[in-house]
Coordinates of C-alpha atoms in Angstrom, one line a residue:
M1 CA 30.3 -10.0 -51.5
E2 CA 28.1 -7.0 -50.7
F3 CA 25.4 -6.5 -48.2
L4 CA 22.2 -4.6 -48.9
V5 CA 20.2 -3.1 -46.0
L6 CA 18.4 -0.2 -47.7
G7 CA 15.4 -2.4 -48.3
A8 CA 15.0 -6.1 -47.5
L9 CA 18.2 -7.5 -46.1
E10 CA 20.2 -9.2 -48.8
A11 CA 23.7 -10.6 -49.2
R12 CA 25.0 -10.8 -52.8
Q13 CA 28.1 -12.6 -54.2
S14 CA 29.1 -11.1 -57.5
G15 CA 25.6 -9.7 -57.9
V16 CA 23.9 -13.1 -57.2
P17 CA 21.7 -13.3 -54.0
V18 CA 23.1 -15.5 -51.3
D19 CA 20.4 -17.3 -49.2
V20 CA 20.5 -16.3 -45.5
R21 CA 18.0 -18.7 -44.1
G22 CA 16.0 -18.2 -40.9
M23 CA 14.9 -15.0 -39.2
R24 CA 17.5 -15.4 -36.4
Q25 CA 20.4 -15.6 -38.8
Q26 CA 19.0 -12.5 -40.7
R27 CA 18.7 -10.5 -37.4
L28 CA 22.1 -11.6 -36.4
L29 CA 23.6 -10.6 -39.7
A30 CA 21.8 -7.2 -39.5
L31 CA 23.3 -6.6 -36.0
L32 CA 26.8 -7.4 -37.3
L33 CA 26.3 -5.1 -40.3
L34 CA 25.4 -2.2 -38.0
N35 CA 28.8 -2.6 -36.5
V36 CA 30.8 -3.9 -39.5
G37 CA 34.5 -4.1 -38.7
R38 CA 33.9 -3.8 -34.9
V39 CA 33.4 -6.5 -32.3
V40 CA 29.8 -7.0 -31.2
P41 CA 29.6 -8.4 -27.7
M42 CA 27.8 -11.7 -27.1
D43 CA 25.6 -10.1 -24.3
F44 CA 24.4 -7.4 -26.8
L45 CA 23.5 -10.1 -29.3
V46 CA 21.6 -12.1 -26.8
D47 CA 19.6 -9.1 -25.5
E48 CA 18.7 -8.1 -29.1
L49 CA 17.7 -11.5 -30.3
W50 CA 15.4 -12.4 -27.4
E51 CA 13.1 -10.3 -25.1
D52 CA 13.4 -13.0 -22.5
P53 CA 16.6 -15.0 -23.3
P54 CA 16.4 -18.7 -22.7
T55 CA 19.2 -20.6 -20.9
S56 CA 20.3 -21.9 -24.3
A57 CA 20.7 -18.5 -25.8
R58 CA 24.5 -18.5 -26.1
P59 CA 24.6 -21.9 -27.8
Q60 CA 21.9 -20.8 -30.2
V61 CA 24.0 -17.7 -31.1
H62 CA 27.0 -20.0 -31.7
N63 CA 24.9 -22.2 -34.0
A64 CA 23.6 -19.1 -35.9
I65 CA 27.2 -17.8 -36.3
R66 CA 28.2 -21.2 -37.7
D67 CA 25.4 -21.0 -40.3
L68 CA 26.4 -17.5 -41.2
R69 CA 30.0 -18.6 -41.7
R70 CA 28.8 -21.1 -44.3
V71 CA 26.9 -18.4 -46.1
L72 CA 29.9 -16.1 -46.2
A73 CA 32.3 -18.9 -47.2
A74 CA 31.9 -18.0 -50.9
G75 CA 33.0 -14.4 -50.3
E76 CA 36.1 -12.6 -49.1
H77 CA 34.6 -11.5 -45.8
R78 CA 34.9 -13.5 -42.6
L79 CA 33.2 -13.7 -39.2
V80 CA 36.0 -13.4 -36.7
T81 CA 35.6 -14.7 -33.1
A82 CA 36.8 -12.3 -30.4
D83 CA 37.1 -12.7 -26.6
V84 CA 33.7 -11.1 -25.9
G85 CA 31.8 -11.6 -29.2
Y86 CA 32.1 -11.5 -33.0
R87 CA 33.3 -9.2 -35.7
L88 CA 32.4 -9.1 -39.4
A89 CA 35.7 -8.4 -41.2
A90 CA 34.5 -6.4 -44.2
P91 CA 35.2 -2.9 -45.5
E92 CA 32.6 -0.3 -44.7
D93 CA 31.7 0.1 -48.4
A94 CA 30.5 -3.5 -48.5
V95 CA 27.3 -2.3 -46.9
D96 CA 25.1 -0.1 -49.1
A97 CA 24.0 2.0 -46.1
N98 CA 27.7 3.1 -45.7
R99 CA 28.0 3.9 -49.4
F100 CA 24.8 5.9 -49.1
A101 CA 26.2 8.0 -46.2
R102 CA 29.5 8.6 -48.1
K103 CA 27.8 9.8 -51.2
V104 CA 25.6 12.1 -49.3
R105 CA 28.6 13.6 -47.5
E106 CA 30.4 14.1 -50.8
A107 CA 27.3 15.7 -52.4
R108 CA 27.0 18.2 -49.6
A109 CA 30.6 19.1 -49.9
A110 CA 30.2 19.6 -53.6
E111 CA 27.2 21.8 -53.0
R112 CA 29.1 24.0 -50.6
D113 CA 31.8 24.4 -53.2
G114 CA 29.2 25.4 -55.8
R115 CA 29.6 22.2 -57.9
F116 CA 25.8 21.7 -58.2
A117 CA 25.8 19.3 -61.1
E118 CA 28.2 17.0 -59.2
A119 CA 26.2 17.3 -56.1
I120 CA 23.0 16.3 -57.9
R121 CA 24.8 13.3 -59.5
L122 CA 26.0 12.1 -56.1
L123 CA 22.7 12.6 -54.4
Q124 CA 20.8 10.8 -57.1
S125 CA 23.2 7.9 -57.0
A126 CA 22.8 7.8 -53.2
V127 CA 19.0 7.8 -53.4
D128 CA 19.1 5.1 -56.2
L129 CA 20.7 2.7 -53.7
W130 CA 17.4 2.4 -51.9
R131 CA 15.0 -0.5 -52.6
G132 CA 12.4 0.1 -49.8
E133 CA 12.4 0.8 -46.1
A134 CA 15.7 0.1 -44.4
F135 CA 16.1 -3.4 -42.9
A136 CA 12.5 -4.2 -44.0
G137 CA 11.1 -7.2 -42.1
I138 CA 14.0 -7.2 -39.5
H139 CA 12.6 -6.6 -36.0
C140 CA 14.9 -6.1 -33.0
P141 CA 15.5 -2.9 -31.0
A142 CA 18.9 -1.8 -32.3
V143 CA 18.0 -2.6 -35.9
T144 CA 14.6 -0.8 -35.7
S145 CA 16.3 2.3 -34.2
A146 CA 18.9 2.2 -37.0
A147 CA 16.2 1.8 -39.6
V148 CA 14.4 4.9 -38.4
K149 CA 17.5 7.0 -38.6
L150 CA 18.4 5.6 -42.1
N151 CA 14.9 6.2 -43.4
E152 CA 15.0 9.8 -42.1
Q153 CA 18.4 10.3 -43.8
R154 CA 16.9 9.0 -47.1
I155 CA 14.1 11.5 -47.2
A156 CA 16.5 14.3 -46.1
A157 CA 18.7 13.4 -49.1
V158 CA 15.6 13.3 -51.4
E159 CA 14.7 16.8 -50.1
D160 CA 18.2 18.1 -50.8
L161 CA 18.1 16.5 -54.3
M162 CA 14.8 18.1 -55.1
A163 CA 15.9 21.5 -53.9
L164 CA 19.2 21.3 -55.8
R165 CA 17.4 20.3 -59.1
L166 CA 15.1 23.2 -58.6
K167 CA 18.0 25.4 -57.9
V168 CA 19.6 24.6 -61.3
G169 CA 16.5 25.3 -63.2
E170 CA 14.4 22.1 -63.4
T171 CA 10.7 22.9 -63.0
S172 CA 8.0 21.0 -64.9
S173 CA 9.9 17.7 -64.7
L174 CA 9.9 17.9 -60.9
V175 CA 6.2 18.5 -60.4
G176 CA 5.2 14.8 -60.7
E177 CA 8.0 13.6 -58.5
L178 CA 7.4 16.2 -55.8
T179 CA 3.6 15.5 -55.9
A180 CA 4.2 11.8 -55.3
L181 CA 6.7 12.5 -52.5
L182 CA 4.4 15.0 -50.8
A183 CA 1.6 12.5 -50.9
E184 CA 3.9 10.0 -49.1
Y185 CA 5.3 12.6 -46.6
P186 CA 2.7 15.4 -46.2
L187 CA 4.4 16.9 -43.2
R188 CA 7.7 17.5 -44.9
D189 CA 7.9 21.3 -45.2
S190 CA 10.8 21.3 -47.6
L191 CA 8.9 19.1 -50.1
R192 CA 5.9 21.4 -50.0
R193 CA 8.0 24.5 -50.5
S194 CA 9.8 22.9 -53.5
L195 CA 6.5 21.8 -55.1
M196 CA 5.0 25.2 -54.7
T197 CA 8.1 26.8 -56.3
A198 CA 8.2 24.2 -59.2
L199 CA 4.5 24.8 -59.9
C200 CA 4.9 28.6 -59.8
R201 CA 7.9 28.5 -62.2
S202 CA 5.9 26.3 -64.5
G203 CA 3.3 29.1 -64.7
R204 CA 0.8 27.3 -62.4
Q205 CA 0.5 29.8 -59.6
A206 CA -3.1 28.7 -58.7
D207 CA -1.9 25.1 -58.3
A208 CA 1.0 26.3 -56.1
L209 CA -1.5 28.2 -53.8
A210 CA -3.7 25.2 -53.7
V211 CA -0.7 23.1 -52.5
Y212 CA -0.2 25.6 -49.7
D213 CA -3.8 25.6 -48.7
E214 CA -3.9 21.8 -48.7
G215 CA -0.9 21.8 -46.3
R216 CA -2.4 24.4 -44.1
R217 CA -5.6 22.4 -43.6
F218 CA -3.7 19.2 -43.1
L219 CA -1.5 20.7 -40.4
A220 CA -4.5 22.3 -38.7
D221 CA -6.6 19.1 -38.8
E222 CA -3.8 16.6 -37.8
L223 CA -1.6 18.7 -35.4
G224 CA -3.5 21.9 -34.7
L225 CA -0.5 23.9 -36.2
E226 CA 0.0 26.7 -38.6
P227 CA 2.4 26.5 -41.6
S228 CA 6.0 27.4 -40.9
P229 CA 7.3 30.9 -41.3
G230 CA 9.2 29.9 -44.5
L231 CA 6.1 28.4 -46.0
R232 CA 4.0 31.4 -45.2
A233 CA 6.7 33.7 -46.7
L234 CA 6.7 31.7 -49.9
H235 CA 2.9 31.9 -50.0
A236 CA 3.0 35.6 -49.7
E237 CA 5.7 35.9 -52.4
I238 CA 3.6 33.9 -54.8
L239 CA 0.6 36.1 -54.1
A240 CA 2.7 39.1 -54.8
D241 CA 4.2 37.5 -57.9
G242 CA 7.7 38.0 -56.4
P243 CA 10.7 37.3 -58.7
G244 CA 12.2 34.8 -56.3
V245 CA 9.7 32.1 -57.2
H246 CA 10.3 32.4 -60.9
G247 CA 14.1 32.0 -61.1
A248 CA 15.4 29.3 -63.4
A249 CA 19.0 29.0 -62.7
A250 CA 21.2 28.4 -59.7
A251 CA 22.2 31.5 -57.7
P252 CA 25.8 32.4 -58.2
A253 CA 28.2 31.2 -55.6
E254 CA 29.8 34.7 -55.4
P255 CA 28.4 38.2 -55.4
P256 CA 27.1 39.5 -58.7
A257 CA 29.6 40.9 -61.1
P258 CA 29.6 44.7 -61.9
R259 CA 27.0 45.7 -64.4
T260 CA 28.0 46.8 -67.9
A261 CA 27.4 50.1 -69.5
R262 CA 24.5 48.7 -71.4
G263 CA 22.7 47.9 -68.1
Q264 CA 23.1 44.1 -68.6
E265 CA 25.1 41.7 -66.4
P266 CA 28.0 40.1 -68.1
P267 CA 27.2 36.5 -69.2
G268 CA 27.8 33.9 -66.5
S269 CA 28.2 30.2 -66.8
P270 CA 24.9 28.7 -65.7
N271 CA 24.3 25.0 -65.7
C272 CA 20.6 24.2 -66.0
L273 CA 20.8 20.6 -67.2
P274 CA 18.5 18.1 -65.6
H275 CA 20.2 15.2 -63.8
D276 CA 21.6 12.3 -65.8
L277 CA 20.1 8.9 -65.2
A278 CA 22.5 6.5 -63.2
D279 CA 20.9 3.5 -65.0
F280 CA 21.1 4.9 -68.5
T281 CA 21.3 1.9 -70.8
G282 CA 22.4 1.4 -74.5
R283 CA 22.4 4.0 -77.2
A284 CA 26.2 3.5 -77.9
A285 CA 25.8 3.8 -81.7
E286 CA 23.5 6.8 -81.5
S287 CA 25.8 8.6 -79.0
A288 CA 28.8 7.9 -81.2
L289 CA 27.0 9.4 -84.3
L290 CA 26.1 12.6 -82.4
L291 CA 29.5 13.0 -80.8
E292 CA 31.1 12.5 -84.2
A293 CA 28.9 15.3 -85.6
V294 CA 30.0 17.5 -82.7
G295 CA 33.6 16.7 -83.5
R296 CA 33.2 17.7 -87.2
R297 CA 31.6 21.1 -86.4
A298 CA 33.0 24.1 -88.2
P299 CA 35.1 26.3 -85.9
G300 CA 33.3 29.4 -84.8
A301 CA 29.9 28.3 -86.1
P302 CA 26.9 27.0 -84.2
L303 CA 25.7 23.4 -84.6
M304 CA 22.2 21.9 -84.2
L305 CA 21.4 18.2 -83.6
A306 CA 17.8 17.2 -83.9
V307 CA 16.6 13.9 -82.3
D308 CA 13.2 12.7 -83.2
G309 CA 11.2 9.6 -82.4
M310 CA 7.9 8.3 -80.9
G311 CA 6.9 9.2 -77.4
G312 CA 8.8 7.2 -74.7
V313 CA 11.7 6.2 -77.0
G314 CA 14.3 8.1 -74.8
K315 CA 15.0 11.3 -76.7
T316 CA 15.3 13.5 -73.7
T317 CA 17.3 10.9 -71.8
L318 CA 19.8 10.7 -74.7
A319 CA 20.0 14.4 -75.1
V320 CA 20.6 15.0 -71.4
R321 CA 23.3 12.2 -71.3
L322 CA 25.0 13.8 -74.3
A323 CA 24.8 17.3 -72.8
H324 CA 26.5 16.1 -69.6
Q325 CA 29.2 14.4 -71.6
L326 CA 29.9 17.7 -73.5
T327 CA 29.7 20.2 -70.7
G328 CA 33.5 20.6 -70.7
Q329 CA 33.6 21.6 -74.4
F330 CA 30.9 24.3 -73.8
P331 CA 32.0 26.0 -70.6
D332 CA 30.1 29.3 -71.1
G333 CA 26.7 27.9 -70.0
Q334 CA 24.5 24.9 -70.3
F335 CA 20.8 25.7 -70.8
F336 CA 17.7 23.5 -70.8
A337 CA 14.2 24.5 -72.0
A338 CA 11.3 22.1 -71.6
L339 CA 9.0 23.2 -74.5
D340 CA 6.1 20.8 -73.6
G341 CA 5.2 20.2 -77.3
F342 CA 3.4 17.0 -76.5
D343 CA 1.6 17.2 -73.2
E344 CA -2.1 16.4 -72.7
T345 CA -2.4 18.7 -69.7
R346 CA -1.1 22.0 -71.1
P347 CA -0.3 23.7 -74.4
P348 CA 3.2 24.0 -75.8
V349 CA 5.4 26.7 -74.2
P350 CA 5.2 29.8 -76.5
P351 CA 8.7 30.9 -77.7
I352 CA 8.2 34.3 -76.0
R353 CA 7.9 32.6 -72.6
A354 CA 10.7 30.1 -73.3
L355 CA 13.0 33.1 -74.1
A356 CA 12.1 34.8 -70.9
A357 CA 13.1 31.7 -68.9
L358 CA 16.4 31.4 -70.8
L359 CA 17.3 35.0 -70.4
R360 CA 16.6 34.9 -66.7
A361 CA 18.6 31.7 -66.5
D362 CA 21.5 33.6 -68.1
G363 CA 21.4 36.2 -65.3
L364 CA 18.9 38.9 -66.4
R365 CA 16.5 40.2 -63.8
P366 CA 12.8 40.0 -64.7
E367 CA 12.6 43.8 -65.4
E368 CA 15.5 43.5 -67.9
V369 CA 13.7 41.0 -70.1
P370 CA 12.2 42.9 -73.1
A371 CA 8.4 42.7 -73.8
S372 CA 8.2 41.5 -77.4
L373 CA 9.2 38.2 -79.0
E374 CA 11.5 39.9 -81.5
E375 CA 13.3 41.8 -78.8
R376 CA 13.8 38.8 -76.6
S377 CA 15.0 36.7 -79.5
A378 CA 17.5 39.4 -80.6
L379 CA 18.8 39.8 -77.0
W380 CA 19.2 36.1 -76.6
R381 CA 21.2 35.9 -79.8
A382 CA 23.4 38.8 -78.7
R383 CA 24.1 37.2 -75.3
L384 CA 25.1 33.9 -77.0
A385 CA 27.4 35.5 -79.6
G386 CA 31.0 34.8 -79.0
R387 CA 30.3 32.2 -76.4
R388 CA 30.6 28.4 -76.3
C389 CA 27.3 27.4 -74.8
L390 CA 25.1 24.3 -74.9
L391 CA 21.4 24.6 -75.4
V392 CA 18.9 21.7 -75.0
L393 CA 15.4 22.4 -76.4
D394 CA 13.3 19.5 -75.3
D395 CA 10.0 18.2 -76.6
A396 CA 9.5 20.7 -79.4
A397 CA 6.1 20.8 -81.0
D398 CA 7.5 21.9 -84.4
S399 CA 10.2 23.9 -86.0
A400 CA 8.3 27.2 -85.6
Q401 CA 8.5 26.9 -81.8
V402 CA 12.3 26.4 -82.0
R403 CA 13.5 29.0 -84.5
P404 CA 13.2 32.1 -82.2
L405 CA 15.3 30.3 -79.6
L406 CA 18.3 29.5 -81.9
P407 CA 21.6 31.4 -81.7
G408 CA 22.9 33.5 -84.5
A409 CA 26.6 33.3 -84.1
G410 CA 29.2 31.8 -81.7
E411 CA 30.0 28.2 -81.1
T412 CA 26.7 27.2 -79.3
L413 CA 25.6 23.6 -79.7
V414 CA 21.8 23.1 -79.9
L415 CA 20.2 19.8 -79.1
V416 CA 16.6 19.7 -80.1
T417 CA 14.2 16.8 -79.3
G418 CA 10.7 16.2 -80.7
R419 CA 8.2 13.6 -81.8
R420 CA 7.8 15.2 -85.2
K421 CA 10.6 15.1 -87.7
L422 CA 12.2 18.5 -87.6
S423 CA 13.2 18.6 -91.2
A424 CA 12.3 22.3 -91.5
L425 CA 15.3 23.2 -89.3
D426 CA 17.8 24.0 -92.0
G427 CA 21.3 22.7 -91.3
A428 CA 20.3 20.4 -88.5
V429 CA 22.0 17.0 -88.2
A430 CA 19.0 14.7 -87.8
L431 CA 18.9 11.4 -85.8
P432 CA 15.7 9.4 -85.9
L433 CA 15.7 7.4 -82.6
D434 CA 14.2 3.9 -82.6
V435 CA 13.4 1.5 -79.8
L436 CA 16.2 -0.4 -78.0
P437 CA 17.7 -3.6 -79.3
P438 CA 16.3 -6.6 -77.3
S439 CA 19.6 -7.1 -75.4
D440 CA 19.7 -3.5 -74.3
A441 CA 16.0 -3.6 -73.3
V442 CA 16.7 -6.7 -71.1
E443 CA 19.7 -4.9 -69.6
L444 CA 17.5 -1.9 -68.7
L445 CA 14.9 -4.2 -67.1
A446 CA 17.7 -5.8 -65.0
R447 CA 19.2 -2.5 -64.0
V448 CA 15.9 -1.1 -62.7
A449 CA 14.2 -4.3 -61.4
G450 CA 17.3 -6.1 -60.1
R451 CA 19.7 -8.3 -61.9
A452 CA 19.2 -11.4 -59.7
R453 CA 15.4 -11.5 -60.3
V454 CA 15.8 -11.0 -64.1
A455 CA 18.7 -13.5 -64.3
R456 CA 16.5 -16.2 -62.8
E457 CA 14.0 -16.0 -65.7
P458 CA 15.9 -15.0 -68.8
A459 CA 13.2 -16.2 -71.3
R460 CA 10.5 -14.4 -69.4
A461 CA 12.6 -11.3 -69.3
A462 CA 13.0 -11.4 -73.1
E463 CA 9.2 -11.9 -73.4
A464 CA 8.5 -9.0 -71.0
V465 CA 10.6 -6.4 -73.0
A466 CA 9.1 -7.7 -76.3
L467 CA 5.6 -7.0 -74.9
C468 CA 6.8 -3.5 -74.0
G469 CA 7.8 -3.2 -77.7
Y470 CA 11.4 -2.6 -76.6
L471 CA 10.3 1.0 -75.8
P472 CA 12.6 2.4 -73.1
L473 CA 9.9 4.2 -71.1
A474 CA 7.6 1.1 -71.2
V475 CA 10.4 -1.1 -70.1
R476 CA 11.3 1.3 -67.3
I477 CA 7.7 1.5 -66.0
A478 CA 7.3 -2.2 -66.2
A479 CA 10.7 -2.8 -64.4
T480 CA 9.7 -0.3 -61.7
R481 CA 6.5 -2.2 -61.1
L482 CA 8.5 -5.4 -60.8
R483 CA 11.1 -3.8 -58.5
D484 CA 8.4 -2.5 -56.2
R485 CA 6.6 -5.8 -55.9
P486 CA 9.0 -8.3 -54.3
A487 CA 6.3 -11.1 -54.4
W488 CA 6.1 -10.9 -58.2
T489 CA 8.2 -13.0 -60.6
V490 CA 9.1 -11.9 -64.1
A491 CA 6.4 -14.4 -65.2
D492 CA 3.8 -12.4 -63.2
L493 CA 4.8 -9.3 -65.1
V494 CA 4.6 -11.0 -68.4
E495 CA 1.1 -12.2 -67.6
R496 CA 0.0 -8.6 -67.0
L497 CA 1.7 -7.3 -70.1
A498 CA 0.2 -10.0 -72.4
D499 CA -3.3 -8.7 -72.3
P500 CA -3.7 -5.2 -74.0
A501 CA -6.1 -3.9 -71.4
R502 CA -4.0 -5.1 -68.4
R503 CA -0.9 -3.9 -70.3
A504 CA -2.2 -0.3 -70.4
R505 CA -2.8 -0.5 -66.6
C506 CA 0.6 -2.1 -65.9
L507 CA 2.3 0.7 -67.9
R508 CA 0.8 3.4 -65.7
T509 CA 2.2 4.7 -62.4
A510 CA 1.2 7.6 -60.2
D511 CA 2.9 10.2 -62.4
R512 CA 3.6 8.4 -65.6
D513 CA 0.9 7.0 -68.0
L514 CA 2.4 5.5 -71.2
M515 CA -0.8 5.5 -73.1
A516 CA -1.6 9.1 -72.2
L517 CA 1.9 10.0 -73.3
L518 CA 1.4 8.3 -76.6
R519 CA -2.1 9.7 -77.0
A520 CA -0.7 13.2 -76.9
S521 CA 1.0 12.5 -80.2
Y522 CA -2.4 12.6 -81.9
Q523 CA -3.4 16.1 -80.8
Y524 CA -1.9 17.6 -84.0
L525 CA -3.8 15.3 -86.3
D526 CA -7.1 16.4 -87.8
R527 CA -10.1 14.1 -87.5
A528 CA -9.7 12.5 -90.9
Q529 CA -6.0 11.6 -90.1
Q530 CA -7.0 10.3 -86.6
R531 CA -9.8 8.2 -88.2
F532 CA -7.4 6.7 -90.8
S533 CA -4.9 5.8 -88.0
R534 CA -7.6 4.3 -85.9
L535 CA -8.9 2.1 -88.7
M536 CA -5.5 1.0 -89.8
S537 CA -4.4 0.1 -86.2
R538 CA -7.4 -2.3 -85.9
Q539 CA -6.3 -4.4 -88.9
G540 CA -4.2 -7.4 -88.1
A541 CA -1.4 -7.3 -90.6
E542 CA 2.1 -6.6 -89.3
S543 CA 2.9 -4.4 -92.3
F544 CA 0.9 -2.8 -95.2
D545 CA 1.4 -0.7 -98.3
V546 CA -0.5 2.2 -99.7
Q547 CA -2.9 0.1 -101.7
R548 CA -3.9 -2.1 -98.7
A549 CA -4.3 1.0 -96.5
A550 CA -6.6 2.5 -99.1
A551 CA -8.7 -0.6 -99.3
L552 CA -9.0 -1.0 -95.5
T553 CA -10.0 2.6 -94.9
G554 CA -12.1 3.3 -97.9
V555 CA -10.0 6.2 -99.2
S556 CA -8.2 6.7 -102.5
P557 CA -4.6 5.5 -102.8
D558 CA -3.5 9.2 -103.1
E559 CA -5.3 10.1 -99.9
A560 CA -3.9 7.0 -98.1
E561 CA -0.4 8.0 -99.2
C562 CA -0.9 11.5 -97.8
F563 CA -2.2 10.1 -94.5
L564 CA 0.7 7.8 -94.2
D565 CA 3.2 10.6 -94.9
V566 CA 1.6 12.6 -92.1
L567 CA 1.7 9.7 -89.6
F568 CA 5.3 9.0 -90.6
E569 CA 6.3 12.7 -90.1
H570 CA 4.8 12.4 -86.6
N571 CA 6.6 9.1 -85.9
L572 CA 3.3 7.2 -85.6
V573 CA 4.1 4.7 -88.2
R574 CA 7.4 3.1 -89.3
Q575 CA 8.5 2.9 -92.9
E576 CA 9.9 -0.7 -93.3
A577 CA 10.7 -0.2 -97.0
S578 CA 10.1 2.4 -99.7
A579 CA 6.4 1.5 -99.8
L580 CA 5.8 -0.7 -96.8
F581 CA 4.7 0.6 -93.4
S582 CA 4.0 -0.8 -89.9
F583 CA 2.8 0.3 -86.4
H584 CA 4.7 -0.1 -83.2
S585 CA 2.7 -2.5 -81.0
L586 CA 2.0 0.1 -78.3
I587 CA 1.2 2.8 -80.9
R588 CA -1.3 0.3 -82.4
D589 CA -2.9 -0.2 -78.9
C590 CA -3.1 3.6 -78.4
S591 CA -4.4 4.4 -81.8
S592 CA -7.1 1.7 -81.8
A593 CA -8.3 3.0 -78.4
L594 CA -8.8 6.6 -79.7
P595 CA -12.3 7.8 -79.0
E596 CA -14.7 8.0 -81.9
P597 CA -15.1 11.7 -83.0
P598 CA -18.5 13.1 -84.0
A599 CA -19.4 12.0 -87.5
E600 CA -17.9 14.2 -90.2
P601 CA -18.1 13.3 -93.9
V602 CA -14.7 12.6 -95.4
P603 CA -14.6 12.7 -99.2
G604 CA -14.3 9.2 -100.6
A605 CA -14.3 7.6 -97.2
V606 CA -16.5 4.7 -96.0
P607 CA -18.9 6.1 -93.4
E608 CA -17.9 5.1 -89.8
A609 CA -21.5 4.9 -88.5
V610 CA -24.9 4.6 -90.0
P611 CA -27.9 5.5 -87.8
G612 CA -29.3 2.4 -86.3
A613 CA -26.5 0.2 -87.5
P614 CA -23.2 0.9 -85.7
E615 CA -21.8 -2.5 -86.8
V616 CA -21.6 -1.3 -90.4
T617 CA -18.1 0.2 -90.1
E618 CA -16.6 -3.0 -88.8
L619 CA -18.4 -5.1 -91.4
V620 CA -17.3 -2.9 -94.3
G621 CA -13.7 -3.0 -92.9
R622 CA -13.8 -6.8 -92.9
L623 CA -15.2 -7.0 -96.4
L624 CA -12.6 -4.6 -97.7
L625 CA -9.8 -6.6 -95.9
T626 CA -11.1 -9.8 -97.5
A627 CA -11.2 -8.1 -100.9
A628 CA -7.7 -6.9 -100.4
V629 CA -6.4 -10.3 -99.5

């Protein structure tokens, strides 16, 4: 049996919630858990449970203890009666708050030793134990005081985690998380500093300065204070474009090594990988294929693995998981570059800028980075030569963006992810990534939302992940919504996912919008290709061939085939058979909602609009569909 206090109080036996009925029993259990393994005096219990204890207080405590014993009877833990009170005989790790404290202590020890990746893993697993405010809903003085301390420890751990992830080179991926955290805790100086630094390292100096100004005004309005000296110093450094705010890798744990005759520092062993998800689910077959390819690599030669798939299918998550598994085989440095190939808010990272970040992550000072793309690429290849490094190039727009970043010699493993098929990368081992199997999708829902809630409604859980199209990001967002709303059942989630309009809202959170993420896949299509995709997504057939696509859109079969080839290369349609295609359900939703572009004649196409008769397009489409049938 385990006891969860980092959120609403719960007791679980083998993962199944045990019903602790009555507020008095819950408060009594909370007081015992605060002192697990130690005797809690009867007088203390009475004073905590009542402001003005009745004469029957002690008998009522005895009755509550008796009820708790019945609850605990199924587990291995016992309530022991002592001379002056009661003791819950259970190991400290049976309480999630104690596991949290232990993981935080171990993480800080790892950080002191320079083991940053391990520190991040431990802190992330500690933070993941939380389900809400500590002891939520339990009100008595000792519990309230303990809850305040625990909640403060949680945000301190989150601050340490953000700072460590920033230290090892994460930038753009942190901006959304830090923005949401700062909105919740606007007075936390560390979070504001981390957000400013992450924005600046992402090339968003103006946004970083705006975050400082927002904090300065908030402090002045709410408390009449000025920003801290550390925040003011960071603000001045950003204004001066100081190198400290642009670093990409963790600072070395020891003094810098002597410089070489060429004026370059000897290569170090930086680890810039993002954190690995504690609730990573599935992908056993895909991981095995990639690991097998790594095992077959030719000695002394680089190897490239290219993972492609639709937005939200889990390419980055899989690449990061694999990179962490392979760190020991590539000890001379682990690098990560977010190329932002498919982001609605900013253009893809140019190779010249990505190379600057990689070279600086490998120990070069800003003034040592050459000016031209060719020089940076040559220097990068020279620094990787003869080393066993691991390089993750995430969210590539196309092969042209990737080529200047590739090693020339050495045993470097390159992991590239992208929504387009990267077939132009010669020699790459390609892995098209599809959605999760239904069982793995349900498992992901359970890991994020809570096994007990999902286990109570297995049929509804299967329906929920089906409505998410088994897309990992969609399942994760939906599960997060369910987790954060204790009053919801899985059926409530299904009801919101069943309607396309409500589904789009349900799959959107403060920093993640699934439809916006999918919509970014269309930015590289021209207007004719977007029009074709939009018209096809609005027809009802589950699958279609070239002839049917041509009839439905008013183009020739040759043009329809070309359009389908483009959509397939962008992972916007699936190829079910040699001549049969289909849309993923969420891609269909996204494509059908694309805005109508200004009218532009398309050779051989049915006009989308006629002045004074906007219904013509839909009517013609229906007539063509009838003819095709």
